[in-house]
C-alpha cells in the first residue's frame, strides 16, 4: 500500500479529499509495504555483513601470517638447512625443495592422466562409461585426504617405508579429479566446428584431438593444473602419514627417500610448541601461502585473458 | 591408439576408487573382526591394552561438522546471494575471488592461526557462552586453553563457508532473469524475490552444496587436530577438548603401539570413507550434477 506521506490527517469527513490526501507529499512506504521493505533491508544488510565477515576473516588470517611470518623472513631463512636444535638458527630450504619435488612428481603423474581422462570423457566415452568415470571422479574428489593417504600407506609405505614418492602418489590422486573435470569442461567449450573441420579434412580422430582440440584447450588445462598443484602444495596429511621420517635437516631431492615439505614443517613446529619453532612455522606459512595465493591469482588472471581471447 | 590410452586412463579412475576401498578395508580387517560394529559406540581408546572404540570420535566428528554446517550454510548462502544479486559488478569481482581464496588457504595454516590467534579469543568467549547458555549440556563448563571441540567447529566453519558460498552463487546466477523480474514487477521486494523465486528454484542444489561442505568438514584432519586439544573421554560440553576420526589418525600414526592400533586407525579411515561416499552420493543424487564442476575448483 503506497500512500502519500504519513496519514495523520485529522479524522474529519466534511473536508474535501484534497485536504485529506496531499498529492504533493513525497511517496513513502507505509503499513504493510513498509514492513516488507524493512524485512528486505534486514536481509540485504545480513547478506552484506556475511560477505564482509568472510572477507574480514580472510584478511585477518593473511594479516596474521604476513605480520608474524614477515618478521622471521630473510634470505638465510629461505636458503639455510633446517636446524633441529634451534629453529631460529636455521632455515627452511629443505622444506621448500621437498615440497617442490613432491608436487612436481605428483603433477607429472596427475596431469597426463587427468588430461587423458578428460579427452576420454569429451571425445570417446559412451554414455555408460562416461557415467562411471564421472562418478569415480566425483567420489575421488569427495574422499577425505586422510583416507587417500592411508590407502597409499597400505599400498606402499607399510611394506617399503616412508618415501616422498608415496606422498606424491597420494597428492596425484587428490589432483586427478580436479585436473580431469576442469580439463573436460574446457574441452567441451572448444567449438564443435573445429572438430568438424578436422573431420572434413579427413584427419584421423586422434590427430584431430592432438592437433586441433588440445591446443585450443591448452590454456584451460594449464590453469586447472596450476590450481590443482597449488592445492596439493598445501596438503599436509599425506606428508604426515607417508614421508614424515626425514633423516637429516639438509636439502634432499631424491623422491625415493622421505623428504620434508613446508606443510609438514609447519605442523611439526606447531606440535613442538617451542617459541622458535612457532616463529619458524609462521615464516614457513608465509612462504607457502604466498606461493599458493600467487598461483591462484595467476591462474585467475590467465583464465580471464584466455576467456577474452576465445570470446567466451 | 589415443583411444586406447584414454580408455585406460578412464579405467584407472575406477580402479583407484576400488583400490582405496580394498586397501582401507583390508587394513582395517583385524580391527573389524575383533570389534565388529560395536567399535562405533564403545568409548574406550587404550592402545596399550588393545581396547579400541570410536564413540568419542564419532561424537566429536558429528558435533564439529554439524556446528560448521549450521553456521556455514546460512552464511554461505547469504554470501552467494550477495555476490549474485546484490553486489554491483565492481564489488563482485573483488569480493568473489577473495571469498574463494579463503578456501585456498592450506588447512595447516588455518590450524596454526587457530592455535595462536583464534584460541586465545575463544578462551574469552567460551565462559560467556557458558554462563548464558550453560543449561544446555553442549554449552557446558569450558576448559581454560581455548583448544576445544567448539574451536574446531569454528575453524571448520571458515573452511566450509567459501565452498557453500561459491557453489550457491553459481546456482543463483543460473536462475532465469525473467522469473525474478516477473516477481519484481508484481511488487515483490528483493527479499520476496529471493524467498519466492530464487531459493525455491535452487533448493536442491543448495542442499547439495551444503552436503559437499559437510563432507569436507567430516574429513578434515590437520586444522582440527591442531585446535581440538586431543581426546581422552567423551564430553558433552563442546568447550572441552576432544578428537575426531581424522585428527586421531594423524595424531597417532607416528606412535603406533601395536598392529591392532594401526588396524583400528584404518577402521577409523574406513568409517570416514563410508561417511564421505554417502554424503557425496547424496549430494549427487539431490543436486543432480549442478555445480559439481565448480566444487572441484573450490576445494
PDB file of C-alpha atoms in Angstrom, chain A residues 36-37 39-40 43-44 47-48 50-51 53-55 57-58 60-61 64-65 68 113 116-117 119-120 124 133-144 146-147 150-151 153-155 173 176-178 181-182 185 206 209 227 231 234 236-237 240-241 263 266-267 270 278 281-282 285 288-289 292-293 296-297 300, chain B residues 2-3 5-7 9-10 12-14 16-17 19-20 23-24 75 78-79 81-82 86 95 97-102 104-106 108-113 115-117 158 161 187-192 194 216 219 221-222 226 246 249-251 253 262 265-266 269 272-273 277 280-281 284 289 293 295-297 299:
ATOM      1  CA  UNK A  36       8.056  -5.779   3.810  1.00  0.00           C
ATOM      2  CA  UNK A  37      10.672  -3.255   2.781  1.00  0.00           C
ATOM      3  CA  UNK A  39      12.402  -7.185   6.116  1.00  0.00           C
ATOM      4  CA  UNK A  40      14.103  -6.892   2.766  1.00  0.00           C
ATOM      5  CA  UNK A  43      18.129  -9.393   4.726  1.00  0.00           C
ATOM      6  CA  UNK A  44      20.284  -7.184   2.499  1.00  0.00           C
ATOM      7  CA  UNK A  47      23.991 -10.588   3.240  1.00  0.00           C
ATOM      8  CA  UNK A  48      26.412  -7.673   3.030  1.00  0.00           C
ATOM      9  CA  UNK A  50      28.139 -12.044   5.807  1.00  0.00           C
ATOM     10  CA  UNK A  51      30.269 -11.155   2.799  1.00  0.00           C
ATOM     11  CA  UNK A  53      32.671 -11.168   7.598  1.00  0.00           C
ATOM     12  CA  UNK A  54      34.156 -13.725   5.202  1.00  0.00           C
ATOM     13  CA  UNK A  55      36.440 -11.145   3.610  1.00  0.00           C
ATOM     14  CA  UNK A  57      38.314 -13.370   8.266  1.00  0.00           C
ATOM     15  CA  UNK A  58      40.418 -13.836   5.137  1.00  0.00           C
ATOM     16  CA  UNK A  60      42.734 -11.253   9.418  1.00  0.00           C
ATOM     17  CA  UNK A  61      44.348 -14.609   8.600  1.00  0.00           C
ATOM     18  CA  UNK A  64      48.477 -12.588  10.906  1.00  0.00           C
ATOM     19  CA  UNK A  65      50.598 -14.717   8.580  1.00  0.00           C
ATOM     20  CA  UNK A  68      54.227 -12.817  12.116  1.00  0.00           C
ATOM     21  CA  UNK A 113      46.398 -38.957 -16.578  1.00  0.00           C
ATOM     22  CA  UNK A 116      43.673 -38.330 -20.900  1.00  0.00           C
ATOM     23  CA  UNK A 117      40.614 -38.898 -18.718  1.00  0.00           C
ATOM     24  CA  UNK A 119      39.818 -36.434 -23.524  1.00  0.00           C
ATOM     25  CA  UNK A 120      38.166 -39.787 -22.923  1.00  0.00           C
ATOM     26  CA  UNK A 124      35.421 -41.084 -26.890  1.00  0.00           C
ATOM     27  CA  UNK A 133      34.191 -42.340 -14.928  1.00  0.00           C
ATOM     28  CA  UNK A 134      32.425 -39.145 -13.843  1.00  0.00           C
ATOM     29  CA  UNK A 135      31.093 -40.868 -10.785  1.00  0.00           C
ATOM     30  CA  UNK A 136      34.555 -42.208  -9.939  1.00  0.00           C
ATOM     31  CA  UNK A 137      35.977 -38.689 -10.298  1.00  0.00           C
ATOM     32  CA  UNK A 138      33.268 -37.200  -8.089  1.00  0.00           C
ATOM     33  CA  UNK A 139      33.832 -39.827  -5.434  1.00  0.00           C
ATOM     34  CA  UNK A 140      37.593 -39.311  -5.639  1.00  0.00           C
ATOM     35  CA  UNK A 141      37.087 -35.590  -5.212  1.00  0.00           C
ATOM     36  CA  UNK A 142      34.973 -36.212  -2.130  1.00  0.00           C
ATOM     37  CA  UNK A 143      37.447 -38.569  -0.471  1.00  0.00           C
ATOM     38  CA  UNK A 144      38.971 -37.091   2.673  1.00  0.00           C
ATOM     39  CA  UNK A 146      43.358 -38.773   5.211  1.00  0.00           C
ATOM     40  CA  UNK A 147      41.619 -41.714   3.516  1.00  0.00           C
ATOM     41  CA  UNK A 150      46.081 -44.124   4.489  1.00  0.00           C
ATOM     42  CA  UNK A 151      45.304 -46.064   1.307  1.00  0.00           C
ATOM     43  CA  UNK A 153      50.195 -46.180   3.270  1.00  0.00           C
ATOM     44  CA  UNK A 154      48.659 -49.640   2.946  1.00  0.00           C
ATOM     45  CA  UNK A 155      49.756 -49.868  -0.677  1.00  0.00           C
ATOM     46  CA  UNK A 173      45.066 -38.982  -6.511  1.00  0.00           C
ATOM     47  CA  UNK A 176      43.463 -36.116 -10.628  1.00  0.00           C
ATOM     48  CA  UNK A 177      39.743 -35.286 -10.333  1.00  0.00           C
ATOM     49  CA  UNK A 178      40.483 -31.544 -10.199  1.00  0.00           C
ATOM     50  CA  UNK A 181      36.977 -32.326 -14.533  1.00  0.00           C
ATOM     51  CA  UNK A 182      38.265 -28.832 -15.298  1.00  0.00           C
ATOM     52  CA  UNK A 185      34.926 -28.571 -19.127  1.00  0.00           C
ATOM     53  CA  UNK A 206      43.391 -38.772 -32.686  1.00  0.00           C
ATOM     54  CA  UNK A 209      42.286 -34.217 -30.995  1.00  0.00           C
ATOM     55  CA  UNK A 227      45.246 -24.690  -9.303  1.00  0.00           C
ATOM     56  CA  UNK A 231      46.150 -27.209  -3.598  1.00  0.00           C
ATOM     57  CA  UNK A 234      49.262 -27.135   0.893  1.00  0.00           C
ATOM     58  CA  UNK A 236      49.611 -31.852   4.984  1.00  0.00           C
ATOM     59  CA  UNK A 237      48.098 -35.229   5.735  1.00  0.00           C
ATOM     60  CA  UNK A 240      52.497 -36.711   7.852  1.00  0.00           C
ATOM     61  CA  UNK A 241      51.468 -40.246   7.055  1.00  0.00           C
ATOM     62  CA  UNK A 263      53.181 -28.069   5.422  1.00  0.00           C
ATOM     63  CA  UNK A 266      54.557 -26.045   9.937  1.00  0.00           C
ATOM     64  CA  UNK A 267      52.724 -28.968  11.531  1.00  0.00           C
ATOM     65  CA  UNK A 270      53.294 -26.285  15.890  1.00  0.00           C
ATOM     66  CA  UNK A 278      56.329 -21.340  16.214  1.00  0.00           C
ATOM     67  CA  UNK A 281      56.056 -22.113  11.436  1.00  0.00           C
ATOM     68  CA  UNK A 282      54.808 -18.565  10.737  1.00  0.00           C
ATOM     69  CA  UNK A 285      53.316 -20.401   6.434  1.00  0.00           C
ATOM     70  CA  UNK A 288      53.652 -21.381   1.443  1.00  0.00           C
ATOM     71  CA  UNK A 289      50.682 -19.030   1.445  1.00  0.00           C
ATOM     72  CA  UNK A 292      49.579 -20.704  -3.207  1.00  0.00           C
ATOM     73  CA  UNK A 293      47.815 -17.346  -3.399  1.00  0.00           C
ATOM     74  CA  UNK A 296      45.582 -18.791  -7.561  1.00  0.00           C
ATOM     75  CA  UNK A 297      45.690 -15.160  -8.638  1.00  0.00           C
ATOM     76  CA  UNK A 300      42.551 -16.431 -12.449  1.00  0.00           C
TER      77      UNK A 300
ATOM     78  CA  UNK B   2      44.887 -42.448 -28.333  1.00  0.00           C
ATOM     79  CA  UNK B   3      41.528 -44.072 -27.783  1.00  0.00           C
ATOM     80  CA  UNK B   5      45.258 -44.656 -23.810  1.00  0.00           C
ATOM     81  CA  UNK B   6      42.214 -42.611 -22.890  1.00  0.00           C
ATOM     82  CA  UNK B   7      40.141 -45.677 -22.132  1.00  0.00           C
ATOM     83  CA  UNK B   9      43.057 -43.616 -18.109  1.00  0.00           C
ATOM     84  CA  UNK B  10      39.308 -43.748 -17.626  1.00  0.00           C
ATOM     85  CA  UNK B  12      42.348 -46.123 -13.849  1.00  0.00           C
ATOM     86  CA  UNK B  13      39.965 -43.702 -12.145  1.00  0.00           C
ATOM     87  CA  UNK B  14      37.569 -46.534 -11.395  1.00  0.00           C
ATOM     88  CA  UNK B  16      41.709 -46.085  -7.882  1.00  0.00           C
ATOM     89  CA  UNK B  17      38.328 -45.957  -6.151  1.00  0.00           C
ATOM     90  CA  UNK B  19      41.877 -49.760  -4.630  1.00  0.00           C
ATOM     91  CA  UNK B  20      41.071 -47.199  -1.945  1.00  0.00           C
ATOM     92  CA  UNK B  23      43.231 -51.142   0.945  1.00  0.00           C
ATOM     93  CA  UNK B  24      41.235 -49.447   3.677  1.00  0.00           C
ATOM     94  CA  UNK B  75      26.471 -17.535   5.909  1.00  0.00           C
ATOM     95  CA  UNK B  78      23.892 -15.129   2.201  1.00  0.00           C
ATOM     96  CA  UNK B  79      27.279 -14.521   0.585  1.00  0.00           C
ATOM     97  CA  UNK B  81      23.042 -14.134  -2.696  1.00  0.00           C
ATOM     98  CA  UNK B  82      25.130 -11.031  -2.123  1.00  0.00           C
ATOM     99  CA  UNK B  86      23.045  -7.537  -4.566  1.00  0.00           C
ATOM    100  CA  UNK B  95      34.828  -9.984  -3.106  1.00  0.00           C
ATOM    101  CA  UNK B  97      37.691 -14.123  -5.612  1.00  0.00           C
ATOM    102  CA  UNK B  98      38.590 -13.104  -2.041  1.00  0.00           C
ATOM    103  CA  UNK B  99      35.971 -15.472  -0.636  1.00  0.00           C
ATOM    104  CA  UNK B 100      37.247 -18.246  -2.888  1.00  0.00           C
ATOM    105  CA  UNK B 101      40.816 -17.535  -1.807  1.00  0.00           C
ATOM    106  CA  UNK B 102      39.688 -18.270   1.735  1.00  0.00           C
ATOM    107  CA  UNK B 104      42.736 -21.877  -0.922  1.00  0.00           C
ATOM    108  CA  UNK B 105      44.451 -21.221   2.402  1.00  0.00           C
ATOM    109  CA  UNK B 106      46.014 -24.559   3.417  1.00  0.00           C
ATOM    110  CA  UNK B 108      47.696 -26.400   8.253  1.00  0.00           C
ATOM    111  CA  UNK B 109      47.965 -22.605   8.161  1.00  0.00           C
ATOM    112  CA  UNK B 110      44.377 -22.341   9.431  1.00  0.00           C
ATOM    113  CA  UNK B 111      45.399 -24.712  12.221  1.00  0.00           C
ATOM    114  CA  UNK B 112      48.411 -22.584  13.104  1.00  0.00           C
ATOM    115  CA  UNK B 113      46.268 -19.448  13.087  1.00  0.00           C
ATOM    116  CA  UNK B 115      46.033 -22.209  17.873  1.00  0.00           C
ATOM    117  CA  UNK B 116      47.948 -18.945  18.119  1.00  0.00           C
ATOM    118  CA  UNK B 117      45.335 -16.304  17.255  1.00  0.00           C
ATOM    119  CA  UNK B 158      35.815 -20.953   7.970  1.00  0.00           C
ATOM    120  CA  UNK B 161      31.761 -21.094   4.080  1.00  0.00           C
ATOM    121  CA  UNK B 187       5.700  -5.650  -6.481  1.00  0.00           C
ATOM    122  CA  UNK B 188       7.838  -8.172  -4.636  1.00  0.00           C
ATOM    123  CA  UNK B 189      10.697  -6.754  -2.605  1.00  0.00           C
ATOM    124  CA  UNK B 190      14.210  -8.090  -3.100  1.00  0.00           C
ATOM    125  CA  UNK B 191      13.834 -10.476  -0.198  1.00  0.00           C
ATOM    126  CA  UNK B 192      10.487 -11.695  -1.539  1.00  0.00           C
ATOM    127  CA  UNK B 194      14.725 -14.358  -3.270  1.00  0.00           C
ATOM    128  CA  UNK B 216      34.705 -31.523   3.651  1.00  0.00           C
ATOM    129  CA  UNK B 219      37.157 -35.481   6.726  1.00  0.00           C
ATOM    130  CA  UNK B 221      42.297 -33.637   9.745  1.00  0.00           C
ATOM    131  CA  UNK B 222      45.116 -31.163  10.237  1.00  0.00           C
ATOM    132  CA  UNK B 226      45.686 -28.592  15.848  1.00  0.00           C
ATOM    133  CA  UNK B 246      40.726 -37.780  11.004  1.00  0.00           C
ATOM    134  CA  UNK B 249      44.605 -40.821  12.637  1.00  0.00           C
ATOM    135  CA  UNK B 250      47.241 -38.167  12.055  1.00  0.00           C
ATOM    136  CA  UNK B 251      47.906 -37.696  15.774  1.00  0.00           C
ATOM    137  CA  UNK B 253      50.053 -42.553  13.196  1.00  0.00           C
ATOM    138  CA  UNK B 262      47.136 -49.496  13.157  1.00  0.00           C
ATOM    139  CA  UNK B 265      43.145 -46.348  12.748  1.00  0.00           C
ATOM    140  CA  UNK B 266      42.373 -47.989   9.411  1.00  0.00           C
ATOM    141  CA  UNK B 269      39.557 -44.258   7.936  1.00  0.00           C
ATOM    142  CA  UNK B 272      35.371 -41.727   7.124  1.00  0.00           C
ATOM    143  CA  UNK B 273      35.375 -43.360   3.714  1.00  0.00           C
ATOM    144  CA  UNK B 277      30.999 -41.656  -0.039  1.00  0.00           C
ATOM    145  CA  UNK B 280      28.933 -37.404  -1.814  1.00  0.00           C
ATOM    146  CA  UNK B 281      26.381 -39.755  -3.340  1.00  0.00           C
ATOM    147  CA  UNK B 284      24.991 -36.050  -6.391  1.00  0.00           C
ATOM    148  CA  UNK B 289      25.053 -32.594 -11.495  1.00  0.00           C
ATOM    149  CA  UNK B 293      32.474 -28.799 -11.535  1.00  0.00           C
ATOM    150  CA  UNK B 295      33.044 -27.740  -6.371  1.00  0.00           C
ATOM    151  CA  UNK B 296      36.307 -29.070  -7.689  1.00  0.00           C
ATOM    152  CA  UNK B 297      37.945 -25.713  -8.220  1.00  0.00           C
ATOM    153  CA  UNK B 299      38.390 -27.431  -2.944  1.00  0.00           C
TER     154      UNK B 299
END
